Short mmCIF file of C-alpha atoms in Angstrom, two decimals:
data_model
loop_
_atom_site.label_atom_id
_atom_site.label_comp_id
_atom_site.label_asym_id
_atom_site.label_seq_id
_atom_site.Cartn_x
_atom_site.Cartn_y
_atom_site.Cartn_z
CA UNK A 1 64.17 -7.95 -6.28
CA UNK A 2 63.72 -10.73 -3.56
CA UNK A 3 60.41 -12.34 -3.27
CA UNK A 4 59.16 -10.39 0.00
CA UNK A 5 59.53 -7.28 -1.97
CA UNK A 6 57.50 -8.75 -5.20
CA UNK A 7 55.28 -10.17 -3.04
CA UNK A 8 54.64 -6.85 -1.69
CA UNK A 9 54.48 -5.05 -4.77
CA UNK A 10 51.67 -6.88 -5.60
CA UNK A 11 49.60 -6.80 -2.20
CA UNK A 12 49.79 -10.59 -2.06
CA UNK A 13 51.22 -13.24 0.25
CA UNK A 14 54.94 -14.87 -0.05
CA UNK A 15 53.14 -18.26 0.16
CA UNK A 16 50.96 -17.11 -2.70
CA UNK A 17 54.31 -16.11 -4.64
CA UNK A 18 55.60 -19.83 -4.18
CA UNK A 19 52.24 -21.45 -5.55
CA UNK A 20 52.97 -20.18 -8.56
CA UNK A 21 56.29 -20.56 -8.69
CA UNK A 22 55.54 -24.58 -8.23
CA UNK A 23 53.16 -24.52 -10.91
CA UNK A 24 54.96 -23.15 -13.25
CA UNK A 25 53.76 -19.66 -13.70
CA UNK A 26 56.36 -17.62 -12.31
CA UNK A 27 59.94 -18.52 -13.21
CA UNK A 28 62.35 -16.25 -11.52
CA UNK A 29 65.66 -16.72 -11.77
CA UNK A 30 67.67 -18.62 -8.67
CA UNK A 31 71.13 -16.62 -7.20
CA UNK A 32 72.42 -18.82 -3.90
CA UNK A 33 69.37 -20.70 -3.08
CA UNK A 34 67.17 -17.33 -3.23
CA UNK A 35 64.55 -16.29 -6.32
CA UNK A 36 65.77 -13.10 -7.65
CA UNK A 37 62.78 -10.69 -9.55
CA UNK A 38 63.07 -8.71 -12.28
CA UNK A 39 61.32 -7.02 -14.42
CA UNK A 40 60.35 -9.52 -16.85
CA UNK A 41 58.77 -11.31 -13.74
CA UNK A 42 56.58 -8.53 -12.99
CA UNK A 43 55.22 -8.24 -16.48
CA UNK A 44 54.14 -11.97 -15.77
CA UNK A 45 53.18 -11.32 -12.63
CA UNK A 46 50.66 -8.58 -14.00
CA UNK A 47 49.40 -10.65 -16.94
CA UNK A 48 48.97 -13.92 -14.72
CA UNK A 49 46.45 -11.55 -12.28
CA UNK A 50 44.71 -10.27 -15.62
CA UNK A 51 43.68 -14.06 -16.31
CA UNK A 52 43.39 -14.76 -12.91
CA UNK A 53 40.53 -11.72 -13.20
CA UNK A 54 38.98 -13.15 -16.17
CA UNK A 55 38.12 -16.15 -13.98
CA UNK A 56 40.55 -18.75 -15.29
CA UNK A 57 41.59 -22.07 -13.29
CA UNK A 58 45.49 -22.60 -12.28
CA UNK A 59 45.31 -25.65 -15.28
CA UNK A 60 44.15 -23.27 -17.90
CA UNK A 61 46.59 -20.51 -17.04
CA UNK A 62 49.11 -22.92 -17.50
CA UNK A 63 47.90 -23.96 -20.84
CA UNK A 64 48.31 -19.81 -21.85
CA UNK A 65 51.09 -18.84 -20.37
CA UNK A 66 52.73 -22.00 -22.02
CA UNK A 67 51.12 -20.86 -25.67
CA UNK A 68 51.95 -17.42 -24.65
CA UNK A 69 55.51 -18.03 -23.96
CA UNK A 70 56.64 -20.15 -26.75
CA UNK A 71 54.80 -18.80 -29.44
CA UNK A 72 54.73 -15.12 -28.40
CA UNK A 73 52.06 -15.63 -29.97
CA UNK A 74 52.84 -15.03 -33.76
CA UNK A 75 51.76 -18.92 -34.89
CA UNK A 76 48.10 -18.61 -36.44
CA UNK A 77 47.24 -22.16 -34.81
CA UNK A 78 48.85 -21.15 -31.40
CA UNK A 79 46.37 -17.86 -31.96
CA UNK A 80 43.16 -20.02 -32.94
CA UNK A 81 43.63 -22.33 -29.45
CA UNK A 82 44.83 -19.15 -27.41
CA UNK A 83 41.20 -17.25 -28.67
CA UNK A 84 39.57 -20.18 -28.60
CA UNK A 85 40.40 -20.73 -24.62
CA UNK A 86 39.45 -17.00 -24.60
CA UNK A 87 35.85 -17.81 -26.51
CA UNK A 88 35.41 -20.45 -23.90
CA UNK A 89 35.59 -18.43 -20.81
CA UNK A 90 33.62 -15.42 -22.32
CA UNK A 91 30.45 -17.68 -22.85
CA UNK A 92 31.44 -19.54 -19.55
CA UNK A 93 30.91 -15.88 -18.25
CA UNK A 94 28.51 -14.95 -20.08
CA UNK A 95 25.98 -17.39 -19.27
CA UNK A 96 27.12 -16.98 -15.12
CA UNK A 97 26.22 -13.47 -15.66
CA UNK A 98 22.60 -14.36 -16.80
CA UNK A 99 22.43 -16.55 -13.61
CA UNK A 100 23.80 -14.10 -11.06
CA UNK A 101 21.54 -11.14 -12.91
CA UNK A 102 18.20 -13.46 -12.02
CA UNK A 103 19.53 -13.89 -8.52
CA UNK A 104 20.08 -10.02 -8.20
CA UNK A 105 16.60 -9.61 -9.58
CA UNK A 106 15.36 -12.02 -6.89
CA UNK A 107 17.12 -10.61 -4.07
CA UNK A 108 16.05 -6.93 -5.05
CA UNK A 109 12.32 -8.29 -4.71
CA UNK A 110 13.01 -9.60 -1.46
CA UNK A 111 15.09 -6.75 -0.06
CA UNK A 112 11.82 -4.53 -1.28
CA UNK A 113 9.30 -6.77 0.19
CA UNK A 114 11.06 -6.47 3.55
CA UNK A 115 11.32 -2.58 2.84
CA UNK A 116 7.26 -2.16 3.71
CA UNK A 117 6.12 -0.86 6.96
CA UNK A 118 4.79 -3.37 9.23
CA UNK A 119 1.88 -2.06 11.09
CA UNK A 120 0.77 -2.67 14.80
CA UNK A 121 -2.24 -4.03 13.04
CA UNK A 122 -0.65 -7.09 11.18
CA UNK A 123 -2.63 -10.21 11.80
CA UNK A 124 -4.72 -8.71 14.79
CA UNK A 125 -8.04 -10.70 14.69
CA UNK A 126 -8.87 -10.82 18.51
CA UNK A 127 -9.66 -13.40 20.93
CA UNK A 128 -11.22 -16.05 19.33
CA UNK A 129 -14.44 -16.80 20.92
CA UNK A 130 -13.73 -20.94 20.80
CA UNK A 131 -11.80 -19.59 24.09
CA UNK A 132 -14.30 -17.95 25.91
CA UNK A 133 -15.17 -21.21 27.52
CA UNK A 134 -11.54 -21.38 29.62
CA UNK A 135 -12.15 -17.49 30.76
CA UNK A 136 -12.92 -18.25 34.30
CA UNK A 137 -12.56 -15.89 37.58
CA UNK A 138 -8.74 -16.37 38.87
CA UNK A 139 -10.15 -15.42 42.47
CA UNK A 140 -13.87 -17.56 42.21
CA UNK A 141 -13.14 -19.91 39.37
CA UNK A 142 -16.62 -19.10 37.86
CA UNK A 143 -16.76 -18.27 34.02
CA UNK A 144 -15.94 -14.03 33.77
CA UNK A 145 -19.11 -12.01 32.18
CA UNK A 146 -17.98 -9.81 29.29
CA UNK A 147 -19.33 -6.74 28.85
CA UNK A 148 -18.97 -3.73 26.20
CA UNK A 149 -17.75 -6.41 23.64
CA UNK A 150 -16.92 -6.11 19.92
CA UNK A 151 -16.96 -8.76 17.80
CA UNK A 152 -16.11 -9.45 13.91
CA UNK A 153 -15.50 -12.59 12.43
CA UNK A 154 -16.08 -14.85 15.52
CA UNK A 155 -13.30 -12.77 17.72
CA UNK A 156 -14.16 -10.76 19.67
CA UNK A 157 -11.89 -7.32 19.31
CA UNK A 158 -12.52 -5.27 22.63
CA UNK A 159 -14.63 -5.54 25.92
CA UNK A 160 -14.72 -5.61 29.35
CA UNK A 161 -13.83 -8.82 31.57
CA UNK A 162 -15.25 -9.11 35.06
CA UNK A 163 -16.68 -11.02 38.27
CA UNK A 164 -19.27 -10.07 40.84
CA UNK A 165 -16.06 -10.64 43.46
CA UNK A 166 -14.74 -7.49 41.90
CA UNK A 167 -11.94 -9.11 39.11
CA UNK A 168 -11.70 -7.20 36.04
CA UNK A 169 -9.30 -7.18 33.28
CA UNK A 170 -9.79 -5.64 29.85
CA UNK A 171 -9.97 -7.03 26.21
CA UNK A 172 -7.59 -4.80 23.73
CA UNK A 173 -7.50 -6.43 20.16
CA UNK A 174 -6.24 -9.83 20.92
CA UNK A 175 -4.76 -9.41 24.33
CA UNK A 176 -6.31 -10.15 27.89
CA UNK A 177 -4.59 -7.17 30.18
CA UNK A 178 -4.74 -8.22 33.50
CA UNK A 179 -1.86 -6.29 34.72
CA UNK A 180 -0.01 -2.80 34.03
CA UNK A 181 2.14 -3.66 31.41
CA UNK A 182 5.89 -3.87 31.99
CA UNK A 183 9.18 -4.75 30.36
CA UNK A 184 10.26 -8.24 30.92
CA UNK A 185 12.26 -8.96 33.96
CA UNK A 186 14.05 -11.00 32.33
CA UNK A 187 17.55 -9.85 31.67
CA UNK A 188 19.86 -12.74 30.55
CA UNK A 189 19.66 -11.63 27.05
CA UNK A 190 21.12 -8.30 25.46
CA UNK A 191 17.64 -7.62 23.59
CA UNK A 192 15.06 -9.82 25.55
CA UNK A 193 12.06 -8.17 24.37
CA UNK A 194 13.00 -9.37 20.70
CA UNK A 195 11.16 -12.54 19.59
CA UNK A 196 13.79 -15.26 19.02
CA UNK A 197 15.55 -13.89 22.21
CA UNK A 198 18.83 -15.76 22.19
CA UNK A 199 19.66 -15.71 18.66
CA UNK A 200 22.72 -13.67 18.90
CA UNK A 201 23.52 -14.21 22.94
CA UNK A 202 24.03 -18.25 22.66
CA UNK A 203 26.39 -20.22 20.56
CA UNK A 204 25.36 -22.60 17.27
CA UNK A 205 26.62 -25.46 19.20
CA UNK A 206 24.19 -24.35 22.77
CA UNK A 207 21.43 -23.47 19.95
CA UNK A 208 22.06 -27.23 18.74
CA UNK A 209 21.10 -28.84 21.66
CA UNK A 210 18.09 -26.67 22.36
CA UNK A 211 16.88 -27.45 18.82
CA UNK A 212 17.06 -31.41 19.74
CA UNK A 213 15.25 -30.67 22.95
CA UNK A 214 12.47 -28.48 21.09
CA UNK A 215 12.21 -31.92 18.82
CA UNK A 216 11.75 -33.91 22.09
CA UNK A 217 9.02 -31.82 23.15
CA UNK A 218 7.21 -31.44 20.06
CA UNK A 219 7.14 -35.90 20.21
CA UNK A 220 5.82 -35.72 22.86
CA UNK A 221 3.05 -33.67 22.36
CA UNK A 222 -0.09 -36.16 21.36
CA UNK A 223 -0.97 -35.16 17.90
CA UNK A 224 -3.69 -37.54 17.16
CA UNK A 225 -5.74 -35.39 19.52
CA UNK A 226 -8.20 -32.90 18.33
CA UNK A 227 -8.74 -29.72 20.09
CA UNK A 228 -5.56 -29.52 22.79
CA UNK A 229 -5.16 -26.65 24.86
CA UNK A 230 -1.76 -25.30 24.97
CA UNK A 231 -0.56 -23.02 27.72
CA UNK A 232 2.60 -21.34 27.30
CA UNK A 233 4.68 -18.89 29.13
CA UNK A 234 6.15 -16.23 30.81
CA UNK A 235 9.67 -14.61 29.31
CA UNK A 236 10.34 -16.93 25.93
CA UNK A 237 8.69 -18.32 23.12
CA UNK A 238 11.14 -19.75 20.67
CA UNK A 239 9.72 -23.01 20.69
CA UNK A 240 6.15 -22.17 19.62
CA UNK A 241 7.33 -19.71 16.93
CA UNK A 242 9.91 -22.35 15.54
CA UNK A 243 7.17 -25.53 16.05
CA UNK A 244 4.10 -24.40 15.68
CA UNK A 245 3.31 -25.48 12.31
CA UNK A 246 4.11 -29.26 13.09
CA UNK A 247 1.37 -28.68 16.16
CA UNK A 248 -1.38 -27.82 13.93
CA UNK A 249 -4.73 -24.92 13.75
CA UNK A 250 -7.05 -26.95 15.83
CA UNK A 251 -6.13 -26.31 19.35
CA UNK A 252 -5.96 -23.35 21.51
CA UNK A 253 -2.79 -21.72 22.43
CA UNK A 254 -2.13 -19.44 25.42
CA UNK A 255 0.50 -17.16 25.30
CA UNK A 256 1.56 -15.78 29.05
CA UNK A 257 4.08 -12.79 29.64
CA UNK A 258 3.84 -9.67 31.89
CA UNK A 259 5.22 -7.63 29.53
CA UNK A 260 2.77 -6.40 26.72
CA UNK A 261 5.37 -4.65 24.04
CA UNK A 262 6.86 -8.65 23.79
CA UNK A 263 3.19 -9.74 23.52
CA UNK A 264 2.48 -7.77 20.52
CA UNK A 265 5.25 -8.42 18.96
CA UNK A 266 4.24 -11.94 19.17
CA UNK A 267 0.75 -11.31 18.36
CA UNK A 268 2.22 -10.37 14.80
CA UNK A 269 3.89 -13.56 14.15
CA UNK A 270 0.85 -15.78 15.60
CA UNK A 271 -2.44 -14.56 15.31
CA UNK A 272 -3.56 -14.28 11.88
CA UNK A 273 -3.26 -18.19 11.31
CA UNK A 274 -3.78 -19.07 14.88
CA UNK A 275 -6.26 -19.57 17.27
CA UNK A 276 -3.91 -17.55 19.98
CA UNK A 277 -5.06 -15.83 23.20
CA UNK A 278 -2.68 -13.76 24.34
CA UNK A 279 -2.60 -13.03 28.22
CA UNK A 280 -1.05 -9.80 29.37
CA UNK A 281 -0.67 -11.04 33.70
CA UNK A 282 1.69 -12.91 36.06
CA UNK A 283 1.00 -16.70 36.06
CA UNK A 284 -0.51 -16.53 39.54
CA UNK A 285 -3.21 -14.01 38.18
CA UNK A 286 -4.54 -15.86 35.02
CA UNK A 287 -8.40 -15.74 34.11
CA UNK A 288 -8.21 -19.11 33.16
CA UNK A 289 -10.92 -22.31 33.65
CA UNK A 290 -9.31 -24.78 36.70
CA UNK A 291 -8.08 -28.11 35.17
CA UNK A 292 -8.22 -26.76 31.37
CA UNK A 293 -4.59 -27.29 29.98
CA UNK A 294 -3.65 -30.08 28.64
CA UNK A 295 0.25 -29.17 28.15
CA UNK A 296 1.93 -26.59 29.39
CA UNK A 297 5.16 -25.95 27.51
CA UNK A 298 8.27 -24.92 29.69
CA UNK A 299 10.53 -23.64 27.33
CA UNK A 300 13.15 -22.36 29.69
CA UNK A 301 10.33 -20.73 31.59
CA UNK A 302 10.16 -22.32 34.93
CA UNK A 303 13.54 -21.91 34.75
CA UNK A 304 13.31 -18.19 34.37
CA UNK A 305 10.83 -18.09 36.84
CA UNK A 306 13.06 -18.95 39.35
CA UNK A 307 15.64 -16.03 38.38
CA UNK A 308 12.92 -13.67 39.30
CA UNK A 309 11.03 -14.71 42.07
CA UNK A 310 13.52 -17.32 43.29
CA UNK A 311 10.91 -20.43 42.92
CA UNK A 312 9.81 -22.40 39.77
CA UNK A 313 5.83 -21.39 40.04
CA UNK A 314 5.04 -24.98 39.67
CA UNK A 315 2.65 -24.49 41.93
CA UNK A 316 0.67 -21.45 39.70
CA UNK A 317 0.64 -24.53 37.25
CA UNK A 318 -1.35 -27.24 39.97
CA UNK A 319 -4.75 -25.98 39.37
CA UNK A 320 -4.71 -25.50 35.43
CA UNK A 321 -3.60 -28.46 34.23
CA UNK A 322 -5.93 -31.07 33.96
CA UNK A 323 -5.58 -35.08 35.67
CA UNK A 324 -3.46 -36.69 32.95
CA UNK A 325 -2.16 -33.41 31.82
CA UNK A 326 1.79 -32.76 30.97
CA UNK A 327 4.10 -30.33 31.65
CA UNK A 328 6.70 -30.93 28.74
CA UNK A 329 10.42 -28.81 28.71
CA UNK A 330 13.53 -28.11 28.35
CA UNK A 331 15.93 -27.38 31.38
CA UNK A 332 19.75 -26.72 31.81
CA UNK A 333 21.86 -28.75 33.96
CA UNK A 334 25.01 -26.86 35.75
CA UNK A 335 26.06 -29.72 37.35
CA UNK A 336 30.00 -29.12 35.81
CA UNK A 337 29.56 -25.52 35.65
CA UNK A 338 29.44 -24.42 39.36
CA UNK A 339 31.30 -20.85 37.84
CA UNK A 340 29.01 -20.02 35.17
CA UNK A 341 26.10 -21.09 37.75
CA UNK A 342 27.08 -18.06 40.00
CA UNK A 343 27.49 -15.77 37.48
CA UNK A 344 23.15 -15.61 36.98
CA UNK A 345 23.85 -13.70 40.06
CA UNK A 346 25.12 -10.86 38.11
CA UNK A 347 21.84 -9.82 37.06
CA UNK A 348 19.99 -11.70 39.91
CA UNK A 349 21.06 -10.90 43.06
CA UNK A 350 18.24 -12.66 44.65
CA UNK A 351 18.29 -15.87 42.90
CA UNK A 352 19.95 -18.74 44.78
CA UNK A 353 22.38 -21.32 42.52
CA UNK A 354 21.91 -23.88 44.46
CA UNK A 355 18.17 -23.86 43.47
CA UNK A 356 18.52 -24.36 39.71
CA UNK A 357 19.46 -28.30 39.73
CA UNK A 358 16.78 -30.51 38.15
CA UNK A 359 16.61 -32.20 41.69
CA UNK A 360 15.09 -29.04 43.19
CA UNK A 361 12.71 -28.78 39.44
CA UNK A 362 11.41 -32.64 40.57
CA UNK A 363 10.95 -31.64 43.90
CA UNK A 364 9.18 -28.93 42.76
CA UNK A 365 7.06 -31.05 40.89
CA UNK A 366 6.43 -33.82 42.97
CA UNK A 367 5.27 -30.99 46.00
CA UNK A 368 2.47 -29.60 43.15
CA UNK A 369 0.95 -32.95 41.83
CA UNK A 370 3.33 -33.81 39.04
CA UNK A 371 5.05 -37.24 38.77
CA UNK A 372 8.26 -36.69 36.57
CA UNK A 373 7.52 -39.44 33.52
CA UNK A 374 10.54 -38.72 31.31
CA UNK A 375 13.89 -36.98 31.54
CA UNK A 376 16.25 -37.70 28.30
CA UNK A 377 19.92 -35.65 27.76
CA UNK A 378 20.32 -33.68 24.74
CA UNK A 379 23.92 -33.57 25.26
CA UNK A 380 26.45 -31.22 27.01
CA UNK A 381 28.21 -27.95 25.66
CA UNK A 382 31.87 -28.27 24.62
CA UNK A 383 34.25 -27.19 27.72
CA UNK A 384 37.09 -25.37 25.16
CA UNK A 385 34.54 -22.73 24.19
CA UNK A 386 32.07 -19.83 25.45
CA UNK A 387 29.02 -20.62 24.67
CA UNK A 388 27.24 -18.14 26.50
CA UNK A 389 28.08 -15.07 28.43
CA UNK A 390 28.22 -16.20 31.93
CA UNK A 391 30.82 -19.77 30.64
CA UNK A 392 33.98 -20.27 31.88
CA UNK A 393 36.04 -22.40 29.94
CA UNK A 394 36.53 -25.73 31.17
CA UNK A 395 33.16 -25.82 31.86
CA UNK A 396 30.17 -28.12 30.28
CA UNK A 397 26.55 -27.38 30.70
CA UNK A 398 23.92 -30.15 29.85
CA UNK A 399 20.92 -29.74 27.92
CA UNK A 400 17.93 -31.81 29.11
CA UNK A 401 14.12 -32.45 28.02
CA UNK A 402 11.69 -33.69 30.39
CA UNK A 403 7.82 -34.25 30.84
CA UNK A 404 5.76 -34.76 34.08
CA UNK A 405 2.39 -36.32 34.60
CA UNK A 406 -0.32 -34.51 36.10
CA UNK A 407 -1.65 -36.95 39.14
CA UNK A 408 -5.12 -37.65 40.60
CA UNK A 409 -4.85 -35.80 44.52
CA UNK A 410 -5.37 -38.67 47.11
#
């Protein structure tokens, strides 16, 4: 039998074959420069796999099949090694059973912990009332009445928000719907109303980079600071959900998105150990108090701003940040990636590339009161790979973070 045809016997590589040949625990016979099988060969062949199931190393197979082989095993102190190996092994296994039984035991619990319903109502406290300060007319900018409200607990559950100019929006557990809800226009991403969006749709290398960038936001961010107002929002929310334990329970956050299914969702992951107040309205329409934020977090949303209305909605930002205020991001550069630039296109027939550089975001900037303080590279993709659906390869993108001052108006 030639060694392809053992080899095959046996479901097992030809490389595998010659391992053991070189260590000594196969030794077919040689006819012109060619191993020759027979059936002695298979019977080791079938005893090496039965210690190779028993767990043993290629050193301590050795050591057997040696005892095994000279001794057929009819010398009492041969036998008392040989079983002794065999004692070895059995409490070797023994005690990696015990182990592997407690990790079974642990994963069962988690499997069943993840096995009970999750209700709608998970976490829903309301909107706190510390926020009812920054609820101001989007139309007058006069603090909204509220009528019809419920409150428990110092949030306030449901009521009515309005303005003698006719504004109204409505207070459902702990969202603020401004707007008839709708899905996300966002479509870069296979499942875009999940929470961490790009999970799945964007390499570990792309995910990486936006990880460094999330750490250059989060330094920035003034910690020392009581009471900060947070404003984040439309289409993705990675960076909150991923850093929001480092920010802290003290300061406000404002949650943004036009669609209310992705708001809920987030609602569950948020509210019930966060002040949160979740707005369900385009950033053009918010109730919000003039000159209130102090940062507003652009995690990729500016960005996607522009792949739906074909702008950046700096200017929606102008009035709500405060003198001294920052916008702090993140922000792709296609500079060496002209192909994968065009492809957005696909799903965007409206947006224009040549738009989406960061000197059109600094323009925008500059036109709506901001003075660009910091830009700093979080390094490029690699060119020999896909890192994203709409790559070519060949092609880098760079990963940036940036934050802009808000300026006193001359």
């Amino acid at each position: 039998m030639k060694i392809g045809e053992f080899a095959k016997r046996f479901n097992t590589k030809i490389t595998t074959i010659r391992y053991y040949i070189n260590n000594g625990l196969l030794v077919p016979k040689v006819q012109n420069g060619k191993y020759v099988f027979s059936s002695a060969d298979i019977k080791d062949m079938e005893y090496l796999l039965r210690l190779k199931t028993f767990r043993f190393t290629i050193p301590e197979m050795q050591s057997l099949i040696f005892m095994e082989k000279t001794s057929r095993l009819n010398d009492n102190a041969v036998i008392n090694v040989y079983a002794n190996t065999l004692n070895q092994k059995l409490d070797a296994l023994k005690k990696e059973r015990g182990v592997l039984d407690q990790i079974i035991t642990n994963l069962q619990d988690d499997i069943e912990s993840l096995s009970k319903p999750i209700t709608e109502e998970r976490g829903i406290k309301g909107i706190p009332i510390t926020a009812i300060p920054y609820l101001y007319c989007p139309e007058c900018n006069v603090p909204l009445n509220i009528d019809s409200a419920s409150l428990s607990n110092g949030y306030i559950n449901a009521g009515n928000l309005c303005c003698d100019c006719g504004y109204s929006s409505t207070i459902e557990n702990n969202l603020i719907i401004c707007s008839g809800s709708e899905e996300s226009p966002i479509k870069v991403f296979e499942n875009v109303e999940s929470i961490i969006s790009y999970k799945d749709d964007l390499s570990a290398t792309y995910r990486q980079l936006i990880n460094k960038a999330y750490s250059f936001i989060d330094e920035k961010i003034n910690k020392q600071r009581e009471g900060l107002t947070l404003l984040l929002g439309p289409f993705t929310y990675n960076f909150l959900l991923k850093r929001i334990e480092n920010l802290g329970k003290n300061n406000i956050y404002i949650v943004v998105d036009p669609s209310k299914k992705k708001l809920q969702k987030m609602s569950q992951y948020l509210a019930k150990d966060y002040d949160v107040m979740f707005i369900n309205a385009h950033m053009c329409n918010l109730p919000l108090k003039k000159g209130s934020i102090d940062y507003y977090i652009d995690d990729y949303s500016l960005t996607n701003n522009l792949f739906v209305y074909n702008n950046y909605g700096v200017s929606d930002l102008s009035d709500l940040v405060k003198i001294n205020g920052k916008i702090i991001g993140i922000f792709s550069k296609y500079n060496h990636a002209q192909k994968g630039l065009q492809g957005f296109r696909d799903s965007y027939p409206k947006f224009q590339p040549s738009k989406l550089s960061f000197i059109e975001l600094k323009k925008a900037l500059n036109d709506n009161g901001f003075r660009l303080m910091d830009e700093e590279s979080m390094g490029f993709t690699t060119a020999n790979s896909i890192h994203y659906k709409y790559d070519y390869y060949g092609e880098k993108v760079e990963i940036c973070g940036y934050m802009a001052n808000k300026q006193k108006s001359e």
